[in-house]
Short mmCIF file of C-alpha atoms in Angstrom, two decimals:
data_model
loop_
_atom_site.label_atom_id
_atom_site.label_comp_id
_atom_site.label_asym_id
_atom_site.label_seq_id
_atom_site.Cartn_x
_atom_site.Cartn_y
_atom_site.Cartn_z
CA LYS A 700 -10.08 9.76 -20.92
CA VAL A 701 -12.46 10.48 -18.07
CA ILE A 702 -11.54 13.04 -15.41
CA TYR A 703 -13.34 12.77 -12.08
CA MET A 704 -11.44 15.40 -10.09
CA GLY A 705 -13.75 17.04 -7.61
CA GLU A 706 -16.24 14.19 -7.36
CA MET A 707 -16.20 10.53 -6.43
CA PHE A 708 -16.95 7.72 -8.82
CA LEU A 709 -17.49 4.15 -7.67
CA ARG A 710 -16.97 1.67 -10.46
CA PRO A 711 -19.28 -1.35 -10.16
CA GLY A 712 -17.69 -4.76 -9.93
CA THR A 713 -18.67 -8.40 -10.31
CA PRO A 714 -19.48 -9.84 -6.86
CA ASP A 715 -17.92 -13.11 -5.75
CA ASP A 716 -20.25 -13.81 -2.85
CA ASN A 717 -18.97 -17.36 -2.39
CA ASN A 718 -15.44 -16.22 -1.66
CA ARG A 719 -14.41 -15.30 1.87
CA ASP A 720 -10.64 -15.45 1.38
CA TYR A 721 -8.61 -12.63 2.90
CA LEU A 722 -6.87 -11.70 -0.34
CA PRO A 723 -7.91 -13.97 -3.23
CA GLU A 724 -5.26 -13.70 -5.94
CA LYS A 725 -7.85 -14.15 -8.70
CA ILE A 726 -9.23 -10.65 -8.09
CA LYS A 727 -5.89 -9.01 -8.96
CA GLY A 728 -6.38 -7.17 -12.23
CA SER A 729 -10.09 -8.04 -12.46
CA ASP A 730 -13.42 -6.37 -11.74
CA ILE A 731 -14.31 -9.01 -9.11
CA VAL A 732 -15.24 -7.61 -5.70
CA VAL A 733 -15.39 -9.51 -2.43
CA ASN A 734 -16.77 -8.94 1.04
CA GLU A 735 -14.42 -10.78 3.37
CA ASN A 736 -15.74 -10.41 6.92
CA GLY A 737 -16.67 -6.79 6.34
CA ASN A 738 -13.65 -5.91 4.20
CA ASN A 739 -15.44 -4.71 1.10
CA SER A 740 -13.19 -4.45 -1.92
CA GLN A 741 -13.54 -2.29 -4.98
CA PRO A 742 -12.72 -3.50 -8.50
CA TYR A 743 -9.01 -3.45 -9.31
CA PRO A 744 -8.36 0.20 -10.26
CA ILE A 745 -7.79 0.66 -13.98
CA ASN A 746 -4.93 3.14 -13.45
CA LEU A 747 -3.13 0.99 -10.86
CA LYS A 748 0.22 -0.09 -12.33
CA GLU A 749 2.57 -2.74 -10.93
CA PHE A 750 6.31 -2.12 -10.76
CA HIS A 751 9.32 -4.25 -9.84
CA GLY A 752 12.79 -2.92 -9.32
CA VAL A 753 15.82 -2.49 -7.13
CA ILE A 754 15.44 0.60 -4.96
CA ALA A 755 17.76 -0.31 -2.07
CA ASP A 756 20.14 -3.01 -0.80
CA ASP A 757 20.28 -4.84 -4.17
CA LEU A 758 16.88 -6.40 -3.38
CA GLU A 759 14.06 -6.46 -5.90
CA ASP A 760 10.91 -4.93 -4.49
CA GLU A 761 7.37 -4.59 -5.79
CA TRP A 762 5.10 -1.55 -5.60
CA TYR A 763 1.97 -0.18 -7.24
CA VAL A 764 1.39 3.37 -8.42
CA TYR A 765 -1.98 5.00 -8.99
CA VAL A 766 -2.00 8.13 -11.15
CA PRO A 767 -5.43 9.72 -11.63
CA ASP A 768 -6.55 10.77 -15.11
CA SER A 769 -6.50 14.38 -13.89
CA TYR A 770 -2.71 14.34 -13.42
CA ASP A 771 -1.11 17.33 -15.15
CA SER A 772 2.68 17.13 -15.35
CA SER A 773 2.92 20.93 -15.46
CA LYS A 774 1.41 21.21 -11.95
CA LYS A 775 2.84 20.19 -8.57
CA THR A 776 0.94 17.11 -7.40
CA PRO A 777 0.66 15.71 -3.85
CA LEU A 778 1.98 12.20 -3.16
CA VAL A 779 0.51 9.68 -0.69
CA LEU A 780 2.22 6.44 0.35
CA SER A 781 -0.33 3.91 1.59
CA MET A 782 1.24 1.14 3.63
CA HIS A 783 -0.60 -2.18 3.93
CA GLY A 784 -1.00 -4.15 7.13
CA GLY A 785 0.54 -7.54 7.84
CA MET A 786 -0.25 -10.36 5.41
CA MET A 787 -1.50 -7.86 2.81
CA THR A 788 0.01 -6.54 -0.43
CA GLY A 789 0.22 -3.18 -2.15
CA TRP A 790 -2.52 -4.07 -4.63
CA GLY A 791 -4.64 -5.46 -1.79
CA GLN A 792 -4.26 -2.16 0.04
CA ALA A 793 -5.43 -0.39 -3.12
CA ILE A 794 -8.63 -2.44 -3.48
CA TYR A 795 -9.56 -2.55 0.22
CA THR A 796 -9.10 1.19 0.82
CA SER A 797 -10.52 4.27 -0.86
CA TRP A 798 -7.18 5.91 -1.65
CA THR A 799 -7.56 5.52 -5.41
CA ILE A 800 -11.08 6.93 -5.32
CA ALA A 801 -9.90 9.88 -3.22
CA ALA A 802 -6.96 10.36 -5.62
CA ASP A 803 -9.42 10.65 -8.51
CA ARG A 804 -11.49 13.15 -6.55
CA ASP A 805 -8.63 15.26 -5.15
CA GLY A 806 -5.92 14.85 -7.79
CA PHE A 807 -3.00 13.17 -5.99
CA ILE A 808 -0.76 10.20 -6.78
CA VAL A 809 -0.72 7.13 -4.51
CA VAL A 810 2.07 4.58 -4.09
CA PHE A 811 1.24 1.20 -2.54
CA PRO A 812 4.52 -0.61 -1.73
CA ASN A 813 4.75 -4.27 -0.75
CA ALA A 814 6.55 -5.04 2.51
CA SER A 815 9.92 -6.55 1.69
CA TYR A 816 9.79 -9.67 3.85
CA ASN A 817 6.94 -12.16 4.18
CA ARG A 818 4.29 -9.42 3.75
CA PHE A 819 5.36 -7.78 7.03
CA TRP A 820 7.08 -4.42 7.43
CA GLN A 821 10.29 -4.33 9.45
CA VAL A 822 9.09 -2.62 12.60
CA LYS A 823 10.44 -2.43 16.10
CA TRP A 824 8.28 -4.68 18.28
CA GLY A 825 7.67 -3.99 21.94
CA THR A 826 8.76 -0.35 21.90
CA TRP A 827 5.43 1.33 22.56
CA GLU A 828 4.11 1.70 26.09
CA ILE A 829 1.96 -1.07 27.44
CA ASP A 830 0.98 -2.05 30.95
CA PRO A 831 3.44 -4.87 31.82
CA GLU A 832 0.87 -6.40 34.19
CA LYS A 833 -1.55 -7.02 31.30
CA ARG A 834 0.81 -8.66 28.80
CA THR A 835 -0.53 -11.80 27.22
CA PRO A 836 1.51 -14.62 25.66
CA GLY A 837 3.00 -13.43 22.38
CA SER A 838 1.81 -9.85 22.80
CA MET A 839 4.97 -7.74 22.74
CA GLU A 840 7.75 -10.10 23.80
CA GLY A 841 10.18 -10.02 20.89
CA GLU A 842 9.37 -10.36 17.21
CA PRO A 843 6.37 -12.48 16.23
CA GLN A 844 7.20 -15.75 14.50
CA GLY A 845 7.86 -15.34 10.77
CA VAL A 846 8.61 -11.63 11.04
CA LYS A 847 12.10 -10.38 10.24
CA ALA A 848 13.80 -8.65 13.14
CA CYS A 849 14.17 -4.91 12.75
CA PRO A 850 17.75 -3.63 12.69
CA GLU A 851 18.79 -1.47 15.65
CA ASP A 852 19.92 1.36 13.35
CA VAL A 853 17.04 2.75 11.29
CA ALA A 854 19.55 3.52 8.52
CA ASP A 855 19.89 -0.26 8.03
CA ASN A 856 16.14 -0.88 7.73
CA HIS A 857 15.37 -2.00 4.18
CA ASP A 858 11.71 -0.96 4.35
CA ILE A 859 12.68 2.59 5.39
CA LYS A 860 15.19 2.74 2.53
CA LEU A 861 12.53 1.42 0.14
CA VAL A 862 10.01 4.09 1.16
CA LEU A 863 12.55 6.92 0.93
CA GLY A 864 13.75 5.57 -2.42
CA LEU A 865 10.18 5.39 -3.74
CA ILE A 866 9.62 9.01 -2.76
CA ASP A 867 12.77 9.98 -4.69
CA LEU A 868 11.68 7.88 -7.67
CA MET A 869 8.23 9.49 -7.72
CA LYS A 870 9.86 12.95 -7.62
CA LYS A 871 11.97 12.01 -10.65
CA THR A 872 9.01 10.49 -12.51
CA TYR A 873 6.21 12.94 -11.68
CA ASN A 874 5.91 16.60 -10.73
CA ILE A 875 5.54 15.94 -7.00
CA ASP A 876 4.76 18.71 -4.52
CA ASP A 877 7.51 18.79 -1.86
CA GLY A 878 5.24 20.64 0.58
#
């Protein structure tokens, strides 16, 4: 068991320079790294674990949890939820960001959930301020094609319930700092 708390460690990977796919499935669970238009990945983190389960609404969801080797169950530990962008996955968020490396350095746990519908989070479209004179076709007029409409009541939003449920699950599973 290697503990890196307090310093950063970058694990070398096997380059796949011929691949420019956004999220090539073959890199999941491997040491392959890609540079897709400037998105440099890291090797799939060794401590990243995949989970499936029903957290809310009788729907099976998928999420990934990264627990650094320095985790001590007798100590309160910070929790970070890292949400991917559209068309991404939880494991993709883990390899294209530095959250797992920072977790090793600073001693926190990271959860990377998958969006529940078509790799998009249920968000309210068109609710932030924008100059109506500068709207372009498809910019903020309704939900984009292929994206599930967000319920009016946030209490009915599956993704919100998933995130809150994951926080509760992490508190039951690990000694999470409530602060």
